[in-house]
Coordinates of C-alpha atoms in Angstrom, one line a residue:
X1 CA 0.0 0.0 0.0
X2 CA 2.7 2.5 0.5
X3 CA 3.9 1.7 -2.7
X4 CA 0.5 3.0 -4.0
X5 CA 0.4 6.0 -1.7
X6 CA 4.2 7.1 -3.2
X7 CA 2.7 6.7 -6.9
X8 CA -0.2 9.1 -6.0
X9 CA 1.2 11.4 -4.2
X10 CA 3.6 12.1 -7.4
X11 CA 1.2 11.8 -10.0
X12 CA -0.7 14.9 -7.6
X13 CA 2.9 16.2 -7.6
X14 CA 2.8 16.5 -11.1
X15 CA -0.5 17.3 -11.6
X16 CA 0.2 20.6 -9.5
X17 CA 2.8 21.2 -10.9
X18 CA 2.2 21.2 -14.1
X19 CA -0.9 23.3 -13.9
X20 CA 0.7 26.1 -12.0
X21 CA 3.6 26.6 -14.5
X22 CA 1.0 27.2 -17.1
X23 CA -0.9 29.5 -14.9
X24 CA 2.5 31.3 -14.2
X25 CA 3.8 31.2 -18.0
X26 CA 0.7 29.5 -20.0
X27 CA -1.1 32.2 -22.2
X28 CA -4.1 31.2 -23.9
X29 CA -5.5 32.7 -27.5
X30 CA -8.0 34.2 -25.4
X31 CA -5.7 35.7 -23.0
X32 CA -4.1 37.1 -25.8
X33 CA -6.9 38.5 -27.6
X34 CA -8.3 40.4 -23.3
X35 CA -4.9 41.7 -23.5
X36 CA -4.2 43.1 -27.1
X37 CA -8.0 44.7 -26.7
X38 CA -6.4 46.0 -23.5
X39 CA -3.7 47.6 -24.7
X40 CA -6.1 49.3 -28.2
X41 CA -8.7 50.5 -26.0
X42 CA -6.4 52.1 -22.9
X43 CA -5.1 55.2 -23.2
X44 CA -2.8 54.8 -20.2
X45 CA -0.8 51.8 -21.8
X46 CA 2.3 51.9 -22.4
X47 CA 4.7 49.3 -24.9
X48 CA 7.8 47.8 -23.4
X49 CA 11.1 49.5 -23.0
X50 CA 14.5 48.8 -24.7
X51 CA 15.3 46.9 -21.5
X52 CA 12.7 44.8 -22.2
X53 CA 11.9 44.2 -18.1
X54 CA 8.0 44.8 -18.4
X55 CA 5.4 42.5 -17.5
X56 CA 5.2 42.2 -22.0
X57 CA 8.6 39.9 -22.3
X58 CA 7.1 37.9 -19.4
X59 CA 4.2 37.2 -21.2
X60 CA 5.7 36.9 -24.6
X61 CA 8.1 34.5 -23.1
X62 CA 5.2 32.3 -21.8
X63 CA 3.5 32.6 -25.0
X64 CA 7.2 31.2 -26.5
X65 CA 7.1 28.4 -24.7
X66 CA 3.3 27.5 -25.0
X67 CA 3.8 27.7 -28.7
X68 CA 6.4 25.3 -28.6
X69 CA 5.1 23.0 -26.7
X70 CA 1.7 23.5 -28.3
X71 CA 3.5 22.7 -31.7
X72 CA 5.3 19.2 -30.2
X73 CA 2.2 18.2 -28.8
X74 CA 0.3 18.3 -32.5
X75 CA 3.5 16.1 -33.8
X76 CA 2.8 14.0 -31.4
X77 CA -1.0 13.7 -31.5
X78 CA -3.0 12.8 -34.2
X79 CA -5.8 15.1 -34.1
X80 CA -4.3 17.9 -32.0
X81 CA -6.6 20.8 -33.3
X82 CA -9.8 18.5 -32.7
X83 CA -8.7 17.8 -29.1
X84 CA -8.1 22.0 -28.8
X85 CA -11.8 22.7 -30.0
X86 CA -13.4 19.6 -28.0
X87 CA -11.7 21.6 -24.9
X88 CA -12.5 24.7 -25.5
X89 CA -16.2 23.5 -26.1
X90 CA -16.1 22.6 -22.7
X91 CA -15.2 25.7 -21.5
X92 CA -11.6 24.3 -20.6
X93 CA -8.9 27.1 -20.6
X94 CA -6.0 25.0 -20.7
X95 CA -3.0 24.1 -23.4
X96 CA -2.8 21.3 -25.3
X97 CA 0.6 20.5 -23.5
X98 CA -1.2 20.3 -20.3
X99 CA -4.2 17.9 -21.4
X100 CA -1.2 15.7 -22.7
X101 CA 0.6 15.7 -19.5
X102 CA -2.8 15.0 -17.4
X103 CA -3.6 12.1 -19.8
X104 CA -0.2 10.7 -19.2
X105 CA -0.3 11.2 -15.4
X106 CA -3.5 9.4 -15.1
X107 CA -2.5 7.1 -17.6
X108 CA 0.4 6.0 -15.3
X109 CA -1.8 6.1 -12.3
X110 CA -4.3 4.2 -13.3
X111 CA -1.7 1.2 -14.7
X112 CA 0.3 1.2 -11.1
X113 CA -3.6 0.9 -9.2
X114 CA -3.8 -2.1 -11.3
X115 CA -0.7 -3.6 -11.2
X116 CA -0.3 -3.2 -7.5
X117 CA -3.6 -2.8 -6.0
X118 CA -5.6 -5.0 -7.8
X119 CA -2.4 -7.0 -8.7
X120 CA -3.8 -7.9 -12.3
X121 CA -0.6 -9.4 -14.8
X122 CA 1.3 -6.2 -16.5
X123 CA 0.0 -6.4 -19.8
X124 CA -3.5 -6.1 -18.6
X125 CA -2.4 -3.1 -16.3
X126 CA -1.0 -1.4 -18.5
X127 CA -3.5 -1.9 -21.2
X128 CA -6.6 -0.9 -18.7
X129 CA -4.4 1.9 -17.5
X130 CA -4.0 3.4 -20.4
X131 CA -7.5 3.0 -21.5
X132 CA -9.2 4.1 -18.4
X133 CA -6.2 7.2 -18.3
X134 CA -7.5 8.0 -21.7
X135 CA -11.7 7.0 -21.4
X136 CA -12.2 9.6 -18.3
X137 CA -10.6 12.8 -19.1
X138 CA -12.3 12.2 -22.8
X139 CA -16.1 11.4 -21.2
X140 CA -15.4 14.2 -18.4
X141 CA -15.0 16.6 -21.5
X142 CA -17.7 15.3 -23.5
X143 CA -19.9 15.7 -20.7
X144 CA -19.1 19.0 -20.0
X145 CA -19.1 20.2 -23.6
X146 CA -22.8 18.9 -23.9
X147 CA -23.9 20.3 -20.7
X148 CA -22.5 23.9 -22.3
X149 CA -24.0 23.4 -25.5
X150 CA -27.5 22.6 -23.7
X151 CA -26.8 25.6 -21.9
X152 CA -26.3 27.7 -24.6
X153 CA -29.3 26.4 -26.6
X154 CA -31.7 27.3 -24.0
X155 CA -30.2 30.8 -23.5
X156 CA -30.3 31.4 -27.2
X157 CA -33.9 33.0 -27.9
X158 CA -33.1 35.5 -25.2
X159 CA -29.7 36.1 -27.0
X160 CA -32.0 36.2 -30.0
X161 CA -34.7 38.2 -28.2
X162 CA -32.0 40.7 -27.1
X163 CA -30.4 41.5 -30.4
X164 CA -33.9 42.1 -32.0
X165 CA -34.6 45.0 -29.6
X166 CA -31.4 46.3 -30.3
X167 CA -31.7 46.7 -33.9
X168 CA -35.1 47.5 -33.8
X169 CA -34.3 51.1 -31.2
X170 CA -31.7 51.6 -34.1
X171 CA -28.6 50.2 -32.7
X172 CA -25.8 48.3 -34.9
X173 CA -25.7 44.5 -34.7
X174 CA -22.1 44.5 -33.2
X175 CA -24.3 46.6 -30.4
X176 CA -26.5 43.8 -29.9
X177 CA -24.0 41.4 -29.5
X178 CA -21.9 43.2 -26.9
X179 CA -25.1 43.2 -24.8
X180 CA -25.6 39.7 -25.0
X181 CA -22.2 39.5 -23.6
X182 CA -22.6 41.9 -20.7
X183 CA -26.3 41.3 -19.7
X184 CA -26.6 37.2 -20.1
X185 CA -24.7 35.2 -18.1
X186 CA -23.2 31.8 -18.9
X187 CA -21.5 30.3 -21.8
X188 CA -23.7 32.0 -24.3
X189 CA -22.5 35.5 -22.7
X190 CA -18.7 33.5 -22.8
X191 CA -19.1 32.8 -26.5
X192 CA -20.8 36.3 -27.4
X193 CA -18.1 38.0 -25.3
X194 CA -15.3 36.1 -27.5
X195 CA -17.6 38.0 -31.0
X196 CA -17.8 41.2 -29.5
X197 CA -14.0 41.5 -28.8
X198 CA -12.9 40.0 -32.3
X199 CA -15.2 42.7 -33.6
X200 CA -13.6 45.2 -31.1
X201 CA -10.3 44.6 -33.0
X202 CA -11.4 44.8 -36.4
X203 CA -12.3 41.4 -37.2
X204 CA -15.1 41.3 -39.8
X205 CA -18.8 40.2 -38.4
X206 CA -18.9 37.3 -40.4
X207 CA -15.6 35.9 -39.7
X208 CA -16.0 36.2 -35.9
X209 CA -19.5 34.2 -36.4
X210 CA -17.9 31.6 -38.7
X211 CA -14.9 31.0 -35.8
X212 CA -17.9 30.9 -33.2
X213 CA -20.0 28.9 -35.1
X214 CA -16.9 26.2 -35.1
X215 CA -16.2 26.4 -31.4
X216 CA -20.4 25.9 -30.7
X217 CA -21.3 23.8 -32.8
X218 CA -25.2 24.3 -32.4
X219 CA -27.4 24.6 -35.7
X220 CA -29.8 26.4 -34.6
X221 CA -26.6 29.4 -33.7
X222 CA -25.2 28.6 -37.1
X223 CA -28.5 29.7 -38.7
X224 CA -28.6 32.9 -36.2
X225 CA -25.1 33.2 -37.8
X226 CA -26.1 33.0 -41.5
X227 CA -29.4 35.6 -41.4
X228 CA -26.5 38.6 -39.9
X229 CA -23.6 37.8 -42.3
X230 CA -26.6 37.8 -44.9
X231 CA -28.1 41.0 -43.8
X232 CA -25.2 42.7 -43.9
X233 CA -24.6 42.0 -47.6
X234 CA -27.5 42.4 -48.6
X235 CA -29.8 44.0 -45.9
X236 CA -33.6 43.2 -45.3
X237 CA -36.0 42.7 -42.0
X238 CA -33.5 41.5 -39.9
X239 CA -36.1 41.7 -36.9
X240 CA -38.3 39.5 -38.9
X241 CA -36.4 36.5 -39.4
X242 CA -34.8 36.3 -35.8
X243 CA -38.0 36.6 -34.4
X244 CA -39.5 33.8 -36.1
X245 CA -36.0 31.8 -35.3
X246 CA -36.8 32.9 -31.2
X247 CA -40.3 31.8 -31.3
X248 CA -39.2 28.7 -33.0
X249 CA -36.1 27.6 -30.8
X250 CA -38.9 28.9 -27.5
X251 CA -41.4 26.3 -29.2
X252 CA -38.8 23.6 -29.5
X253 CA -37.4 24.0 -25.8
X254 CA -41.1 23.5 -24.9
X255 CA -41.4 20.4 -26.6
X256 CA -37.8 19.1 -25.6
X257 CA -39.0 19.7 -21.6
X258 CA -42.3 17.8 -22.5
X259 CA -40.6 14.5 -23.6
X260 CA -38.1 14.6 -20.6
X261 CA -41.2 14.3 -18.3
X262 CA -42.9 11.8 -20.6
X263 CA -39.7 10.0 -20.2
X264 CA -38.8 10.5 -16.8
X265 CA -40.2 6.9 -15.4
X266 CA -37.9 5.1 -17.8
X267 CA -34.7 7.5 -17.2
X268 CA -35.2 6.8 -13.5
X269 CA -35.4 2.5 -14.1
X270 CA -32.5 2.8 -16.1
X271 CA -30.7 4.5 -13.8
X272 CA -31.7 2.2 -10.8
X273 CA -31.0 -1.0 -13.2
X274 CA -27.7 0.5 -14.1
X275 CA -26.7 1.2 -10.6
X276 CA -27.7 -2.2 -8.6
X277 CA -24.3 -4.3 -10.0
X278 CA -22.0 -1.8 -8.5
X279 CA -24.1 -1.6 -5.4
X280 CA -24.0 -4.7 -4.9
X281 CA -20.7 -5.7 -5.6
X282 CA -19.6 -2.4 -2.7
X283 CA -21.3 -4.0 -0.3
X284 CA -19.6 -7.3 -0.7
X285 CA -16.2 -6.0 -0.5
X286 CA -17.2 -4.4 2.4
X287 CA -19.7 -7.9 3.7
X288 CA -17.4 -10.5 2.4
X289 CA -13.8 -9.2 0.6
X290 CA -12.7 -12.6 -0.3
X291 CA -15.6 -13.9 -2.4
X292 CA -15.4 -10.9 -4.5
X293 CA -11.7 -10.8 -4.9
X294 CA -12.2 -14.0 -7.1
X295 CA -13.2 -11.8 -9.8
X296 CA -10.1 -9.7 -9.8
X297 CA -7.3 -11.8 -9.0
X298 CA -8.4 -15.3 -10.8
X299 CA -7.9 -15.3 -14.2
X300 CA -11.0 -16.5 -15.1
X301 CA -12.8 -14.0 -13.0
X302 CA -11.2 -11.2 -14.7
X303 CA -12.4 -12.3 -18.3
X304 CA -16.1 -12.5 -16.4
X305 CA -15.4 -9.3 -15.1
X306 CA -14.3 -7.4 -18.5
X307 CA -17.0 -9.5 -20.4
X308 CA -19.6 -8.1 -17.6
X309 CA -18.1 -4.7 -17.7
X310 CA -18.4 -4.4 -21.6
X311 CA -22.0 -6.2 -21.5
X312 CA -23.3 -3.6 -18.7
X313 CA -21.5 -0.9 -21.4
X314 CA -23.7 -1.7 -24.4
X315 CA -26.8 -2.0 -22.0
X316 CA -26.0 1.7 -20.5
X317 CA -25.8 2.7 -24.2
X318 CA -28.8 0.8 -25.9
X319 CA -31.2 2.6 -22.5
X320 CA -29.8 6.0 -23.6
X321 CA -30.7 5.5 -27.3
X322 CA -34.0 4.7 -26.3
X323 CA -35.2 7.3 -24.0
X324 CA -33.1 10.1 -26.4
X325 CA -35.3 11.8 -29.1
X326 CA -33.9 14.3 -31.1
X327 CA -36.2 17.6 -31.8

C-alpha cells in the first residue's frame, strides 16, 4: 500500500505542478486576444522598454514556450486541433501540452492501481491503464461540452430576443452582441463576449460568427449566424427572421421539456438498473472481501469481469438510445 500511496502522491505532484507553471507562464488565445483589446482601447498603456523588463517579455516568453510545446504536442497527437476545439467546447482554458501531460499522469496512475492494488498481470495493467487514463478525461470533457451546449441552446432565444430590440431602437448588430455578452450570463455571454472583442479589433462580423460557429457547434446558432452575415450583404427585415427563429427555438425547448417528463419513469429505471451491480458488488467488499476478490485476481474472473463490464457498457448505451429523441 505505500507503494500506492508514493505513486499518488507524485502523479498529484505532477498534476500541481504542471498546472501552476502554465498559470505562471501559460497564455491562452483568449488571454491574448483580453490583452491586445487591452492595450487598443487604454489610453494609459504603455509598450515595453528597450530593457525589455516589463510584465510584456514575461508574457511573450510564456506565449514562447506555450507555442512550442503546443506545436510538439500536434506532432505527437493525431488530431491535436480536434482535441483543442473539444476543450475549448467545454469551456476548458488549458494548453494542449497540459491535457497531454494529465492524460499521461492518469495514464500512469491508473496502470500502477492495477498492477499493484488490484495485482492484475502487466500487460492487462497497463492496457486498462491506459485505457481508463484515456476513457475519463475524454467522457469528463464530452460531458461538459454537452452540458455547455444545452446551456447555450436554451439561452439562445433570449440572446436572440435581445439582439432584435437592439436593432429594432436603431442600434448596430455589433451593439447587440456586446449586450448579449454583458447582460446574459453563462456560456452564451462567454461565446458572445469572444464576438464582440474580435469585432472590437477589427475582425469582420462574419468571420467572428464563422470561428464561433466552429467552437459551438449548435445549428440552430449557425443559422442565427447566417441571417447577420446575410443582412449585412445584402440588408432586409433583420427583426423578422430572428423573431420567427426565437419563437421557434422557445417552441422547440417546450417540446424538448415535454418528452423529458414523458420520459422520466424510464430515465429513472435505467438508472436504478444501471446502478444495482455496483451496489452490490460495494457492499460485498465491504460484507465479504474474499468472495469478491475472485473476480479480480483469478484469471477466469477477470475475463467474467471485463465481459460483464463491456455487456453492462452496451446496455447503459442501448437505455440511452432509447429514452433520447432528437427535436
Amino acid at each position: 500500500m505505500s507503494g500506492i500511496l508514493i505513486i499518488i502522491l507524485v502523479s498529484a505532484i505532477i498534476l500541481i505542478t504542471t498546472t501552476s507553471v502554465f498559470m505562471i507562464y501559460g497564455s491562452t488565445d483568449e488571454r491574448r486576444m483580453e490583452a491586445r483589446i487591452k492595450r487598443l482601447t487604454d489610453p494609459n498603456s504603455v509598450p515595453a522598454g528597450p530593457k525589455g523588463n516589463s510584465p510584456n517579455l514575461a508574457a511573450s516568453k510564456g506565449k514562447t514556450v506555450s507555442v512550442s510545446l503546443d506545436q510538439k504536442i500536434k506532432q505527437l497527437l493525431p488530431n491535436a486541433d480536434l482535441m483543442r476545439l473539444r476543450v475549448e467546447r467545454a469551456g476548458f482554458d488549458i494548453n494542449l501540452s497540459v491535457v497531454f501531460l494529465v492524460l499521461a499522469a492518469l495514464c500512469i496512475l491508473f496502470t500502477m492501481i492495477f498492477m499493484n492494488l488490484l495485482s492484475l498481470p502487466p500487460l492487462v495493467s497497463i492496457s486498462a491503464g491506459i485505457a481508463l487514463g484515456l476513457a475519463v478525461p475524454t467522457l469528463v470533457i464530452s460531458m461538459r461540452g454537452k452540458k455547455r451546449i444545452k446551456a447555450f441552446n436554451s439561452a439562445l432565444p433570449d440572446a436572440i430576443d435581445l439582439i432584435v430590440r437592439n436593432v429594432r431602437s436603431g442600434l448596430p448588430v455589433a451593439e447587440g452582441i456586446h449586450s448579449v455578452s454583458t447582460d446574459l450570463t453563462g456560456p452564451i455571454s462567454e461565446e458572445f463576449k469572444k464576438i464582440a472583442d474580435q469585432i472590437a479589433i477589427g475582425v469582420p462580423l462574419e468571420d467572428a460568427l464563422a470561428r464561433s460557429v466552429k467552437r459551438v457547434a449548435a445549428p440552430d446558432f449557425a443559422f442565427l449566424s447566417i441571417a447577420l452575415a446575410i443582412q449585412k450583404e445584402t440588408g432586409g427585415n433583420l427583426t423578422e427572421a430572428l423573431g420567427n427563429l426565437s419563437r421557434l427555438l422557445r417552441q422547440r425547448n417546450q417540446m424538448f421539456l415535454k418528452v423529458r417528463a414523458l420520459t422520466s419513469e424510464a430515465r429513472s429505471s435505467a438508472l436504478i438498473i444501471g446502478a444495482l451491480p455496483f451496489l452490490v458488488i460495494l457492499v460485498l467488499v465491504f460484507m465479504n472481501p474474499e468472495y469478491v476478490s475472485v473476480l479480480y485476481k483469478d484469471e477466469t474472473g477477470q475475463i467474467v469481469s471485463m465481459v460483464g463490464g463491456a455487456s453492462m457498457l452496451l446496455g447503459f448505451a442501448i437505455m440511452a438510445k432509447m429514452v433520447r429523441f432528437q427535436i
